Amino acid sequence: MLYTFGAEPISVLDGGRNWLRTNLYAAGKLLATYDSLGVHYALTDWLGIKRMQISSTGDALAAFILSSSLASCSLNVFNFSTQVHTRL
């Protein structure tokens, strides 16, 4: 894996050293991710919290909702699976 000076992952490789994805950052914030499916843009709110991920064509790929228990829930609109990510 290749990292920025702020320890954010730029390029991610698998165990066989094959490329998986590359992230684009500006001012320490994730702007976009490029992978085998194309470019995905990260949309944040005014506090800088990631709220949605969209494709290069504007299709919603995932939405992130902050709940009262300080956990965000990610809904993947392609396979309808959910993932819970806790925020510390």
PDB file of N, CA and C in Angstrom, residues 3 12 26 33 38 45 49 52 65-66:
ATOM      1  N   TYR A   3       0.978   5.343   0.891  1.00  0.00           N
ATOM      2  CA  TYR A   3       0.270   6.279   1.770  1.00  0.00           C
ATOM      3  C   TYR A   3       0.699   7.717   1.518  1.00  0.00           C
ATOM      4  N   VAL A  12      -3.978   0.891  -3.284  1.00  0.00           N
ATOM      5  CA  VAL A  12      -4.165  -0.329  -2.507  1.00  0.00           C
ATOM      6  C   VAL A  12      -3.925  -1.523  -3.425  1.00  0.00           C
ATOM      7  N   ALA A  26      -7.458  15.856  -1.535  1.00  0.00           N
ATOM      8  CA  ALA A  26      -7.127  17.280  -1.603  1.00  0.00           C
ATOM      9  C   ALA A  26      -7.360  17.864  -0.219  1.00  0.00           C
ATOM     10  N   THR A  33     -12.269   7.868  -5.683  1.00  0.00           N
ATOM     11  CA  THR A  33     -11.593   6.576  -5.720  1.00  0.00           C
ATOM     12  C   THR A  33     -11.714   6.019  -7.128  1.00  0.00           C
ATOM     13  N   GLY A  38     -14.506   1.930 -12.206  1.00  0.00           N
ATOM     14  CA  GLY A  38     -14.500   3.328 -12.633  1.00  0.00           C
ATOM     15  C   GLY A  38     -14.187   4.271 -11.497  1.00  0.00           C
ATOM     16  N   ASP A  45     -20.806  16.372   3.969  1.00  0.00           N
ATOM     17  CA  ASP A  45     -21.620  17.491   4.434  1.00  0.00           C
ATOM     18  C   ASP A  45     -20.708  18.640   4.856  1.00  0.00           C
ATOM     19  N   ILE A  49     -18.138  15.140   6.969  1.00  0.00           N
ATOM     20  CA  ILE A  49     -18.514  13.736   7.171  1.00  0.00           C
ATOM     21  C   ILE A  49     -19.021  13.168   5.857  1.00  0.00           C
ATOM     22  N   MET A  52     -22.341  10.376   1.050  1.00  0.00           N
ATOM     23  CA  MET A  52     -22.761   9.623  -0.118  1.00  0.00           C
ATOM     24  C   MET A  52     -21.565   9.350  -1.013  1.00  0.00           C
ATOM     25  N   ILE A  65     -25.555   7.300   6.787  1.00  0.00           N
ATOM     26  CA  ILE A  65     -26.471   8.010   7.671  1.00  0.00           C
ATOM     27  C   ILE A  65     -25.944   7.916   9.094  1.00  0.00           C
ATOM     28  N   LEU A  66     -25.804   9.054   9.763  1.00  0.00           N
ATOM     29  CA  LEU A  66     -25.328   9.090  11.140  1.00  0.00           C
ATOM     30  C   LEU A  66     -26.509   8.868  12.077  1.00  0.00           C
TER      31      LEU A  66
END
